[in-house]
XYZ file of C-alpha atoms in Angstrom:
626
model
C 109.699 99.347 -247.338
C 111.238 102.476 -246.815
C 110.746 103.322 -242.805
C 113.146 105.418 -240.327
C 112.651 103.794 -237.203
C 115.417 105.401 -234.427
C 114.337 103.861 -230.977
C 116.495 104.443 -227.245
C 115.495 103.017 -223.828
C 118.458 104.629 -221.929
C 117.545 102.060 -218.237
C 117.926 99.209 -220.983
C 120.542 99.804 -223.583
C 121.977 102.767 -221.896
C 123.353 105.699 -224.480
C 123.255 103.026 -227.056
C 119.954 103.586 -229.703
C 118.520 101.016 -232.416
C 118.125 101.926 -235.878
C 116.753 100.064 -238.821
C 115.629 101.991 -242.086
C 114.485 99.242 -244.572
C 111.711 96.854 -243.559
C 109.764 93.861 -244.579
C 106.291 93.089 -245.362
C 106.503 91.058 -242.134
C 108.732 91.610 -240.041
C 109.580 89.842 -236.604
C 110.994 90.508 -233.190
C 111.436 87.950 -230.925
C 114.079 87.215 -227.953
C 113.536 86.541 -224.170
C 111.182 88.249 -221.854
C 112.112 91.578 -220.157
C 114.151 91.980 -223.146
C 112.059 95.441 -223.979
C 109.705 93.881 -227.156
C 107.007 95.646 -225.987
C 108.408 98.948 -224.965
C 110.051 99.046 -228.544
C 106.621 98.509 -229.893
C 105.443 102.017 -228.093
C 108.264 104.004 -229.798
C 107.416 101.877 -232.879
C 103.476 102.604 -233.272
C 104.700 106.378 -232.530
C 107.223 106.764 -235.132
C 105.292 104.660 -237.884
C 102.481 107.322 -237.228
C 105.114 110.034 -237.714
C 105.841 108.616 -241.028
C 101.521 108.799 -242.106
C 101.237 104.999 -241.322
C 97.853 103.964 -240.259
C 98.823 101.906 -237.395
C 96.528 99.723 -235.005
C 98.719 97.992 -232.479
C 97.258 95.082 -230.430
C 98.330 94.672 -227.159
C 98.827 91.064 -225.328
C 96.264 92.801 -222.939
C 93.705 92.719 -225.885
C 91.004 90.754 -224.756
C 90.188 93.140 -222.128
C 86.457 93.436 -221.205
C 86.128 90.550 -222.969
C 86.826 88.095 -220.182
C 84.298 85.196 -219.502
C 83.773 85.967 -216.066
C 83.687 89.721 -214.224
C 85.527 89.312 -210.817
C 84.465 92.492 -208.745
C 87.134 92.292 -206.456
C 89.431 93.620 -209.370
C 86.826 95.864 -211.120
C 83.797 96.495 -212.819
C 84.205 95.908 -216.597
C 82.155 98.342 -218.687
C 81.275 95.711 -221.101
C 79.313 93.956 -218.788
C 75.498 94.405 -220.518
C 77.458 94.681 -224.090
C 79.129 97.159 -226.100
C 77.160 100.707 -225.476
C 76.038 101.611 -229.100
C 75.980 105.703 -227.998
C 79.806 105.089 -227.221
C 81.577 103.614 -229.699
C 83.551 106.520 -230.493
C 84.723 106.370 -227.248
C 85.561 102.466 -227.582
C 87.537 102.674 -230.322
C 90.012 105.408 -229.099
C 89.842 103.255 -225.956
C 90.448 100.344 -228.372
C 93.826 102.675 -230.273
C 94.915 104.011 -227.082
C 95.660 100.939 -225.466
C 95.881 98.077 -227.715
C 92.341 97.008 -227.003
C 90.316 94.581 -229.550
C 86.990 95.148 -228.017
C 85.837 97.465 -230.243
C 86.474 94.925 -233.542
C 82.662 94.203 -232.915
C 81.935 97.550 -233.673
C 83.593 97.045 -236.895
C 81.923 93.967 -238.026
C 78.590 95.839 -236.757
C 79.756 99.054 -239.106
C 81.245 96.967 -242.321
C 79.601 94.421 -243.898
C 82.322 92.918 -245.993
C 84.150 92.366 -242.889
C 81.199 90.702 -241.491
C 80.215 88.479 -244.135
C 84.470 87.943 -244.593
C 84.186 86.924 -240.832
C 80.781 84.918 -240.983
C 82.334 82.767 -243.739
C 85.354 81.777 -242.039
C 83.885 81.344 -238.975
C 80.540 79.007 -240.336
C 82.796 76.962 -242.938
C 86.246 76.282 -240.764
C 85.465 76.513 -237.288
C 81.771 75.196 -237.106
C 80.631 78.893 -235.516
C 77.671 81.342 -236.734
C 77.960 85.124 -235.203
C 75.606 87.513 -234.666
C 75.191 90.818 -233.479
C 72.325 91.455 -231.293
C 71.119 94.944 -230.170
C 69.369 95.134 -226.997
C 68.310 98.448 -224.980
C 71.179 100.487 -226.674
C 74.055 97.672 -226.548
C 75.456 95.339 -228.859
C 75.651 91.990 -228.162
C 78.101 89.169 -229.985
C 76.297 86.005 -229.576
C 77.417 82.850 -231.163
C 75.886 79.508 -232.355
C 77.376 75.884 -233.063
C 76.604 74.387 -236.718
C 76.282 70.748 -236.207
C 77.160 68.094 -238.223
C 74.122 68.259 -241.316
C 74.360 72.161 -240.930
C 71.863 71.593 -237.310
C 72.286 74.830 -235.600
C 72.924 74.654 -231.555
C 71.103 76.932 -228.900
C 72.344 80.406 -229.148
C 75.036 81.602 -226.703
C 76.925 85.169 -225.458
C 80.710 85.047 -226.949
C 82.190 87.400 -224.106
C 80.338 84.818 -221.248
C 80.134 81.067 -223.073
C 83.250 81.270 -225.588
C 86.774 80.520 -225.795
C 89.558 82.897 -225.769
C 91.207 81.106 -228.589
C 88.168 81.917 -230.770
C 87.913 85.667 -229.496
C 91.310 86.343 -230.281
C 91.206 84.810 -233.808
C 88.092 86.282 -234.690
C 89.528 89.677 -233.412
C 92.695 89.596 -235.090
C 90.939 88.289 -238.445
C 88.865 91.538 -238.178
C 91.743 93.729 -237.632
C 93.475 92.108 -240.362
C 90.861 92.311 -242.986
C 89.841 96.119 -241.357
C 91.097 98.794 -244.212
C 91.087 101.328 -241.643
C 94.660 100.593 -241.226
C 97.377 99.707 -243.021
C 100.121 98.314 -240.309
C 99.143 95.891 -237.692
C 101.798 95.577 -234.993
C 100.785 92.333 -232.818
C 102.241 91.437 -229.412
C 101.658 87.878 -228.866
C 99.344 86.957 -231.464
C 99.822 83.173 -230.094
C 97.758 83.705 -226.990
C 95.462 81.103 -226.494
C 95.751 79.801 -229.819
C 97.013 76.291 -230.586
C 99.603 75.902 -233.209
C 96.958 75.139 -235.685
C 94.863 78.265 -235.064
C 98.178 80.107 -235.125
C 99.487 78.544 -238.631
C 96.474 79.451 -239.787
C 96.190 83.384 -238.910
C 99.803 83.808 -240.517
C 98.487 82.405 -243.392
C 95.715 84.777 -243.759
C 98.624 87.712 -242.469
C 100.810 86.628 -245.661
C 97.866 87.155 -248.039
C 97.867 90.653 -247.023
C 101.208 91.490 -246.195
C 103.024 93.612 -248.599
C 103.959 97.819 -249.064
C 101.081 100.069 -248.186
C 102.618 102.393 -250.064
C 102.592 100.652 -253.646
C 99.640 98.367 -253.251
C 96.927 100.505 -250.536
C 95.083 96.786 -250.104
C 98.464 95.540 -248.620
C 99.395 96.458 -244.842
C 102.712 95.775 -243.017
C 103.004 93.684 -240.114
C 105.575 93.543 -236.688
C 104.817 90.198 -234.815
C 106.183 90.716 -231.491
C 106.075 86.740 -230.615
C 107.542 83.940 -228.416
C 105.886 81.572 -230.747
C 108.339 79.731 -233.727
C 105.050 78.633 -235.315
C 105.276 82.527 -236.074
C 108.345 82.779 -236.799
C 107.989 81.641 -240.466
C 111.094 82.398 -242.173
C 110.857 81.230 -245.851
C 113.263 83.593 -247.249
C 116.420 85.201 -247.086
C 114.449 88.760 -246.676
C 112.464 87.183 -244.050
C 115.582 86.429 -242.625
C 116.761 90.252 -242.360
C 113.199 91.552 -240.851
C 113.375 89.490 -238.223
C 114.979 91.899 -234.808
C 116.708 89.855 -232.374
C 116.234 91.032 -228.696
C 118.458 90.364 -226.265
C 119.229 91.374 -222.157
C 120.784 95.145 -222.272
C 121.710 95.895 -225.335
C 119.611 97.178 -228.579
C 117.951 94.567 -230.900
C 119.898 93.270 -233.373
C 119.174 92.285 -237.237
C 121.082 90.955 -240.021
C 121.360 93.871 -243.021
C 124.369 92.141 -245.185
C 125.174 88.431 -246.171
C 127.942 87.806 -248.792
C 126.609 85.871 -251.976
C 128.548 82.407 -250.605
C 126.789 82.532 -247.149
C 123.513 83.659 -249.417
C 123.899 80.424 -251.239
C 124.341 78.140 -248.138
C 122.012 79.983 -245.643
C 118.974 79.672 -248.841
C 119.425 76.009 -248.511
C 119.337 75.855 -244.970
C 116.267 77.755 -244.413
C 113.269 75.340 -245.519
C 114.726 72.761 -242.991
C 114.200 75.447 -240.322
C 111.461 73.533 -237.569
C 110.040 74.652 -234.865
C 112.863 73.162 -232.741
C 115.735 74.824 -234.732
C 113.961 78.346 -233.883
C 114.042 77.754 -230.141
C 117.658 80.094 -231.142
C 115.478 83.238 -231.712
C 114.065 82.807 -228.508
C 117.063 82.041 -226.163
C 119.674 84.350 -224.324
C 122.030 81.180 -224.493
C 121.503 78.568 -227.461
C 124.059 75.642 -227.534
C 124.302 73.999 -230.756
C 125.097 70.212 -230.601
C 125.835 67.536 -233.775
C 122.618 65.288 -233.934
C 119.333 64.569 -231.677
C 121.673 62.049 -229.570
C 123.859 64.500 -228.415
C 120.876 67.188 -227.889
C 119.209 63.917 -225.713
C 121.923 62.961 -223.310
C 123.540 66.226 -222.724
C 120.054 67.322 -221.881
C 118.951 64.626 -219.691
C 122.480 64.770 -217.924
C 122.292 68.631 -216.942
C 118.707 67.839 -216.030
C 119.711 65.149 -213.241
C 122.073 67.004 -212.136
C 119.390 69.788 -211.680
C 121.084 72.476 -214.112
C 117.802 74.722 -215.566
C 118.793 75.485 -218.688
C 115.272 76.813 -218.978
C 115.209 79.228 -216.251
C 118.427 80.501 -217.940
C 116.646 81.191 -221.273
C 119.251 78.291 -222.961
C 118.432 75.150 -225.067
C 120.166 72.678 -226.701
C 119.649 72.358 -229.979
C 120.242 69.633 -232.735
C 121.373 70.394 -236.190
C 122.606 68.325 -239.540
C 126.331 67.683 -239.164
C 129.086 70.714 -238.927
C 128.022 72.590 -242.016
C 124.710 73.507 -240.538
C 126.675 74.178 -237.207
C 128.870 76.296 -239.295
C 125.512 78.376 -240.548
C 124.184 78.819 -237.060
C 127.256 80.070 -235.879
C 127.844 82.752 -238.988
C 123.861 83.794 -238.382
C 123.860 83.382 -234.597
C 126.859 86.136 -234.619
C 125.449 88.621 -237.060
C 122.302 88.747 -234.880
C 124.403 89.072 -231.760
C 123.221 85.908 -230.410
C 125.492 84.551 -227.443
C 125.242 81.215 -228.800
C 127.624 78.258 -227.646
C 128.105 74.697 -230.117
C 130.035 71.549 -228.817
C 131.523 70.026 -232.472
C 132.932 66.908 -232.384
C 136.804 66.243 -232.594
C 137.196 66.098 -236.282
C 135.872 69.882 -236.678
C 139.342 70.108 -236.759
C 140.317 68.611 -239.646
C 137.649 69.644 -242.008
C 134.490 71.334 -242.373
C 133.770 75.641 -243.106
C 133.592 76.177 -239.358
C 137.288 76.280 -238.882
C 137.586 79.087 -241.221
C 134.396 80.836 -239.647
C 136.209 80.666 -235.840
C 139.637 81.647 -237.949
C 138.100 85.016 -238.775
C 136.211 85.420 -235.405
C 137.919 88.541 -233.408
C 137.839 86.337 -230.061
C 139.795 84.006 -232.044
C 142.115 86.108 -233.006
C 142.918 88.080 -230.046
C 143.217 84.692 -228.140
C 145.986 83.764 -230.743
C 147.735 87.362 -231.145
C 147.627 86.810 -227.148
C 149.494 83.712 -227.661
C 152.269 84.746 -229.574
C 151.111 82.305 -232.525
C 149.695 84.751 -235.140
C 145.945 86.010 -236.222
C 145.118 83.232 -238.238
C 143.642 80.073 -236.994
C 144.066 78.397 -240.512
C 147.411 78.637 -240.416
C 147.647 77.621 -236.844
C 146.287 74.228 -238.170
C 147.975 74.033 -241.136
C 150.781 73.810 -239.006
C 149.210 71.128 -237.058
C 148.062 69.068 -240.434
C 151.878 69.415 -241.222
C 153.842 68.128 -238.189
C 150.718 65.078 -238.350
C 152.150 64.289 -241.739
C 155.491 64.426 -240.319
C 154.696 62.117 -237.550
C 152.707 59.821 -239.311
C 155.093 59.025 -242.250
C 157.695 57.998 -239.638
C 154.741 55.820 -237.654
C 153.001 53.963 -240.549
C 156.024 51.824 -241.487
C 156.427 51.108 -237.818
C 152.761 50.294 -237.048
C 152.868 47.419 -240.021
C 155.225 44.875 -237.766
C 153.475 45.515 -234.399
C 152.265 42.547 -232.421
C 150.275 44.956 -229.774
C 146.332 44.750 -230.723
C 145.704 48.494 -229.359
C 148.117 49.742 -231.844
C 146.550 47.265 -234.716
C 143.696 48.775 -234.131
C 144.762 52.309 -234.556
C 146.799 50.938 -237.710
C 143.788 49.353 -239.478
C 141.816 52.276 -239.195
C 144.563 54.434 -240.497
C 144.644 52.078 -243.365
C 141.333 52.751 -244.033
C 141.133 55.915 -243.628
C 141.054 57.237 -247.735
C 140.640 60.663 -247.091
C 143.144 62.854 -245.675
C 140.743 64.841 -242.884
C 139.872 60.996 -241.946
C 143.058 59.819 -241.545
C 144.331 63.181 -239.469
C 141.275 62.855 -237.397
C 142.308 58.835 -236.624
C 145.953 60.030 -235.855
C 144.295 62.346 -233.240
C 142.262 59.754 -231.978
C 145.700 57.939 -231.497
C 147.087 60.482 -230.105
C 144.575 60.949 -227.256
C 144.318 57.414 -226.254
C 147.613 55.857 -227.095
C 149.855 58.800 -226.683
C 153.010 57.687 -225.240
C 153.238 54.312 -227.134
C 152.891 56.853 -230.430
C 155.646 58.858 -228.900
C 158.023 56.287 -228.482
C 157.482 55.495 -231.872
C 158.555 58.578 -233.450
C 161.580 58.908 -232.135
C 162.837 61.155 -235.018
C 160.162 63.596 -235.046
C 159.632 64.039 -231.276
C 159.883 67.781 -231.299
C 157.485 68.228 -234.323
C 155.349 65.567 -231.658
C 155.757 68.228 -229.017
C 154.428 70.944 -231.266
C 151.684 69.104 -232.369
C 150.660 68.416 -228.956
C 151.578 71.715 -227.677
C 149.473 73.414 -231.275
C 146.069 71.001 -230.576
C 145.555 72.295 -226.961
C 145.904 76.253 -228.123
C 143.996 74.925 -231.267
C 141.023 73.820 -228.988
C 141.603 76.797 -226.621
C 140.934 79.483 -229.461
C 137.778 77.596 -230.251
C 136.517 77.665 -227.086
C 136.929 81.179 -227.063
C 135.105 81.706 -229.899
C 132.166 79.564 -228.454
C 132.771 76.058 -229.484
C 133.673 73.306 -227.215
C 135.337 70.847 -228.717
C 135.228 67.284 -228.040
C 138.102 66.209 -227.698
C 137.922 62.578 -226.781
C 136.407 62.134 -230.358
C 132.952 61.973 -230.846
C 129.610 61.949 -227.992
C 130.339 58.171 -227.763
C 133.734 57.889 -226.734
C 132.108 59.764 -223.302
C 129.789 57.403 -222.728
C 130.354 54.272 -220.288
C 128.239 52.121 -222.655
C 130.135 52.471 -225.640
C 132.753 49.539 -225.525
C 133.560 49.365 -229.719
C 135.834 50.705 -232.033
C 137.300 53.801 -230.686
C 138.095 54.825 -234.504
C 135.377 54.366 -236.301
C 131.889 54.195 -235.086
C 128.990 52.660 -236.733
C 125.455 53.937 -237.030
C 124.324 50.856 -235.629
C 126.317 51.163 -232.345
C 125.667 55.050 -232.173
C 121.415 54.342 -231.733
C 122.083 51.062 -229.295
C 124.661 53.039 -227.305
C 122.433 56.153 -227.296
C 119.089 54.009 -226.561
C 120.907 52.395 -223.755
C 123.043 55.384 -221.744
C 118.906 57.402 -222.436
C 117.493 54.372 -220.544
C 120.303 54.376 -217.994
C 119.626 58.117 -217.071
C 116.205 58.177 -216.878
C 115.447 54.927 -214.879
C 118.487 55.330 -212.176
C 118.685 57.311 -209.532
C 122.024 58.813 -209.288
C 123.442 61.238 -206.997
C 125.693 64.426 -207.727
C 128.924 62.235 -207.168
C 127.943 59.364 -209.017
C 127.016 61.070 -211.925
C 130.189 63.018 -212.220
C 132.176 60.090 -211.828
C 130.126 58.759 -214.963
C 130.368 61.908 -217.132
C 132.886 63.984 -215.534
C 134.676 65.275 -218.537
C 131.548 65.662 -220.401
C 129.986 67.698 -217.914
C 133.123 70.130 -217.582
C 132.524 70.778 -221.493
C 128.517 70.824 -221.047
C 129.241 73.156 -217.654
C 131.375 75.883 -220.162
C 128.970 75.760 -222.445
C 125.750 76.018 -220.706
C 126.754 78.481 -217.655
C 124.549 76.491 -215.017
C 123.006 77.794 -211.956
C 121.977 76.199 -208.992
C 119.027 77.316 -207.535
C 120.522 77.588 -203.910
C 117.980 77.532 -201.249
C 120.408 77.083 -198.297
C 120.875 81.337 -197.914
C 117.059 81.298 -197.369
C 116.448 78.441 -195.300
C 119.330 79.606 -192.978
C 117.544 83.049 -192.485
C 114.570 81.310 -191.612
C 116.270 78.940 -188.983
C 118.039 81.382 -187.356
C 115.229 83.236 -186.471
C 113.820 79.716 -185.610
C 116.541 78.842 -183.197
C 116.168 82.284 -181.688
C 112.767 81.774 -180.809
C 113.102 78.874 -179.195
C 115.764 79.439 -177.179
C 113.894 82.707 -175.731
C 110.716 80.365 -175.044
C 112.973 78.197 -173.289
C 114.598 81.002 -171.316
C 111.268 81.966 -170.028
C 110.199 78.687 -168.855
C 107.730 78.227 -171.672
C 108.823 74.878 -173.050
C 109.684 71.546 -171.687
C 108.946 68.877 -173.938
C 108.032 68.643 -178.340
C 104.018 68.929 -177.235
C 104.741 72.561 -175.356
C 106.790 73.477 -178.057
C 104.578 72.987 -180.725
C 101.574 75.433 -179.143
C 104.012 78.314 -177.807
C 102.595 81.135 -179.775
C 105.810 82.567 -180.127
C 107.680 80.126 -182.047
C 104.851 79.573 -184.594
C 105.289 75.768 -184.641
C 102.492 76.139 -187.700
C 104.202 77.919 -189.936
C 107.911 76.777 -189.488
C 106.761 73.006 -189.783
C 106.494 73.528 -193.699
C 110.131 73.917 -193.354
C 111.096 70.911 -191.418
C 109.633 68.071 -189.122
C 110.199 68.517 -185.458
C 112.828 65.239 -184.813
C 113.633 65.972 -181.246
C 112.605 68.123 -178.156
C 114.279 67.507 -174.795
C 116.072 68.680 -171.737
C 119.293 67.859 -169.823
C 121.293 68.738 -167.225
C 122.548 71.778 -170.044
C 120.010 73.069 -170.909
C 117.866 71.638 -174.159
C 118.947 69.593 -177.242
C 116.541 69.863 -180.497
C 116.333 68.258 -184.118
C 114.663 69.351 -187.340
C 114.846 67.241 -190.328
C 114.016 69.923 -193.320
C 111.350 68.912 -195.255
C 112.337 67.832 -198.994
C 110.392 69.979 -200.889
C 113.627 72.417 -199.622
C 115.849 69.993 -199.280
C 115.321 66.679 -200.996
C 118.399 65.685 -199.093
C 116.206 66.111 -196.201
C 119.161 67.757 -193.843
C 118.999 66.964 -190.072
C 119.791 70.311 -187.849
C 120.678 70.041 -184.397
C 120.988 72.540 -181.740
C 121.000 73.569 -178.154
C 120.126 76.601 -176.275
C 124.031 77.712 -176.263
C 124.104 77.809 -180.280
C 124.296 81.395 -181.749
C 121.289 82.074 -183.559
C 122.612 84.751 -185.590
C 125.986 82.617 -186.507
C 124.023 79.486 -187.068
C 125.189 78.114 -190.618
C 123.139 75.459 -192.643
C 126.246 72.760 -193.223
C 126.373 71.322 -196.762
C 126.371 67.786 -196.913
């Protein structure tokens, strides 16, 4: 659908605007919060009007006056005895003004189809009669329970006695069905509806969605949601409606996909879940190669209390490097900031090489370098000084009596493929690298540049987002793994996983310990997720300076003796600063005092001891890390 939408929020984006022309029947626009969704919308509803849309936009303040309970400390709600029959004029420009759904009772009291639409659903899905009851100039929504054998219950009031999740799907049904309007734009239609209730309204949206202007039953829809049981994207044009938001800079959307990424990216859409389409949602997504890797690295950066959360990141799990390859191409034309940690072999084969080959990071890492603009040919070099290498090393590997190097011989033997067998000599070369050098003695300089190529190799993917790992696969990281370094069986990638999962989650490891278990795992994890620490040390040391102060001036007047006198000197406000820490120690000497505070471990779960003396300076006072 033709629509010139031109939208600017200067403290946001700064001098940079948004502009989108062609639209969908649906169309989505998700991201973080504080983002500017809902800002956007305001311009939005504005310029659709502009354009003679009928628009009704739906706040995620909706439900106002419609609360179950009137709290008079915030404010009298006018809806109190009922809607007021002599004003709802009045209630419905309320109702456009502001995003209100109040006044969809009006409509079900003004248009019987709607009503009877409404009844229907409501009797035969959700077990509910409605009925509108007038009483001394108001109307009143009252609702009933049908029992099992179609018993109805006692009568109740729906704005005192019912749920939210029912009031906002039986408001948004009536806006939905209302022909009043023929664009809906929705912020948060999820609230207080389970994923059920919320499959089922975009089911009923999709019957109606289509172009206003061709079919006038039809409306168009914007979902503003955080929900991905909304974000239903069957299609390739669903794909291209949906606006990415992201922290200060416009919203981004994909308009063009070549027919080869059309293909792939068709293919890939109906095994889009809910868990996939946490990307839509994040500031950071980090793509990793299968639900074991998404497991550990999560429960890893959780013990070490990294939250990912807080930093609007997940970790998500896809199919092998060709889907990694997809998220990367669509994560980039929606100006995601998304991160993916590929296994060593994305090296030697795979459509995400080619994808980080013709990535401008890429390239202006490698033009930086001195090495060219093309990754490809950066690792064709590679593939070609490992062919080098390994003809001189295979005829030596068949006499050798040494069982490490057997190893790495038999699996080059069966190794039929030629990715598979480059991948094993890289294996090699990372964990027998100097016996393999001393083995090619006549190609040690093209072994040089092949060692010297594979770390700039791994640098320019890094710097186009993907981490590499470059011990091999998640395995080779983990302490429990104790097989075949070269090839890896299913069987011994779910024990290994089942048993490093059980490890994490039943010990109790601290910082130290659990970097001397993953350490190199967590550097790559630690690049790829940006952790922060939620530091409460600046705050705590504000509030025991001012602590320390206090008591030292209650001990300069005389005031305190002993841990009893300190603890009811008005002035130090024992009450409130023991929710910090536990008084330890109180006492004089020949110096003056000496007192201990343990801080409490809500804090500090390394529950800190703090000592000092009336001679410490408050104001200098540091909290010492431990």
């Amino acid at each position: 659908m033709k629509l010139d939408i031109n939208i600017s929020i200067p403290d946001l984006w700064g001098n940079k605007k948004f502009q989108k022309n062609e639209w969908g029947n649906i169309n989505y626009l998700v991201g973080p919060n504080a983002t500017g969704k809902t800002r956007f919308v305001e311009q939005l509803k504005q310029q659709c009007q502009n354009q003679n849309i009928k628009v009704r936009y739906l706040s995620s303040e909706r439900l106002a006056g419609l609360e179950r309970q009137r709290y008079e400390y915030f404010g009298y709600s006018a809806l109190e005895s009922g809607l007021n029959m002599g004003q709802f004029a009045v209630l419905k420009n309320f109702g456009t003004n502001y995003g209100l759904s109040a006044d969809a009772f009006v409509t079900l009291k003004e248009k019987l189809d709607i009503k009877i639409k409404i009844e229907a659903t409501l009797s035969q899905l959700f077990g509910r009669r409605i009925r509108l009851v007038e009483e001394g100039g108001f109307l009143k929504p009252r609702i009933q329970k049908i029992d099992v054998g179609n018993e109805y219950g006692p009568e109740y009031g729906l704005k005192e006695s019912e749920c939210h999740g029912l009031k906002e799907l039986l408001t948004l049904l009536t806006f939905l069905y209302n022909d009043d309007y023929n664009c809906l734009i929705i912020d948060e239609p999820e609230l207080h509806l389970h994923p059920q209730f919320q499959t089922f309204f975009l089911q009923e949206l999709r019957k109606i969605a289509g172009n206003p202007l061709n079919s006038p039953e039809k409306k168009i829809f914007f979902i503003v949601t955080h929900s991905p049981y909304y974000v239903d994207i069957r299609t390739l044009e669903d794909l291209k409606h949906c606006v990415v938001f992201q922290p200060d800079k416009p919203p981004s959307f994909i308009d063009q996909i070549d027919s080869e990424d059309e293909r792939r990216i068709k293919r890939l859409l109906p095994r889009l879940n809910t868990h996939h389409k946490q990307f839509f949602f994040a500031s950071r997504p980090i793509f990793v190669e299968g639900y074991s890797d998404q497991q550990v690295f999560s429960l890893i950066q959780e013990k070490r209390g990294k939250p990912l959360g807080a930093l609007v990141a997940c970790i998500i799990d896809v199919t092998g490097k060709e889907e990694l390859d997809l998220f990367f191409k669509i994560c980039k034309k929606l100006n995601i900031d998304a991160k993916f940690v590929a296994d060593l072999d994305v090296l030697t084969k795979g459509k995400l090489r080619q994808s980080v080959s013709e990535d401008d990071r890429c390239r202006a890492y490698l033009q930086t370098e001195g090495i060219g603009r093309d990754l490809m040919q950066v690792i064709g070099d590679a593939e070609r000084a490992i062919s080098a290498c390994g003809s001189e090393l295979e005829p030596k590997l068949a006499d050798t009596s040494e069982s490490n190097l057997q190893n790495f011989r038999d699996a080059l033997c069966k190794a039929s493929e030629l990715d598979k067998k480059r991948y094993v000599y890289l294996l090699g070369l990372r964990y027998l690298r100097e016996q393999i050098k001393s083995l090619i003695s006549s190609n040690t300089k093209e072994g040089s540049f092949l060692e010297g190529r594979l770390q700039k190799i791994i640098e320019a993917f890094k710097r186009s987002g993907v981490h590499v790992l470059s011990n091999g696969e998640l395995e080779h990281y983990l302490p429990e793994y104790k097989d075949d370094k070269y090839t890896i069986s299913d069987a011994a990638k779910v024990r290994t996983f089942e048993q490093e999962r059980d490890f994490i989650l039943e010990s109790n490891l601290t910082e130290g310990e659990i970097h001397a278990r993953y350490g190199e795992l967590i550097n790559i994890l630690d690049e790829a997720t940006c952790p922060k620490e939620i530091d409460m040390d600046l705050y705590l040391t504000h509030a025991i300076r001012e602590w320390i102060f206090k008591v030292q001036s209650a001990y300069n007047r005389g005031e305190v003796k002993n841990m009893d006198s300190l603890k009811i000197n008005a002035t130090i406000d024992w009450q409130s600063h023991s929710r910090i820490f536990d008084l330890v120690e109180f006492s004089l000497d020949q110096d003056g005092f000496i007192c201990r505070i343990r801080l409490r471990p809500l804090l500090d779960p390394k529950e800190r001891e703090v000592k000092f003396n009336n001679l410490v300076s408050a104001a200098n006072y540091q909290l010492e890390k431990n």
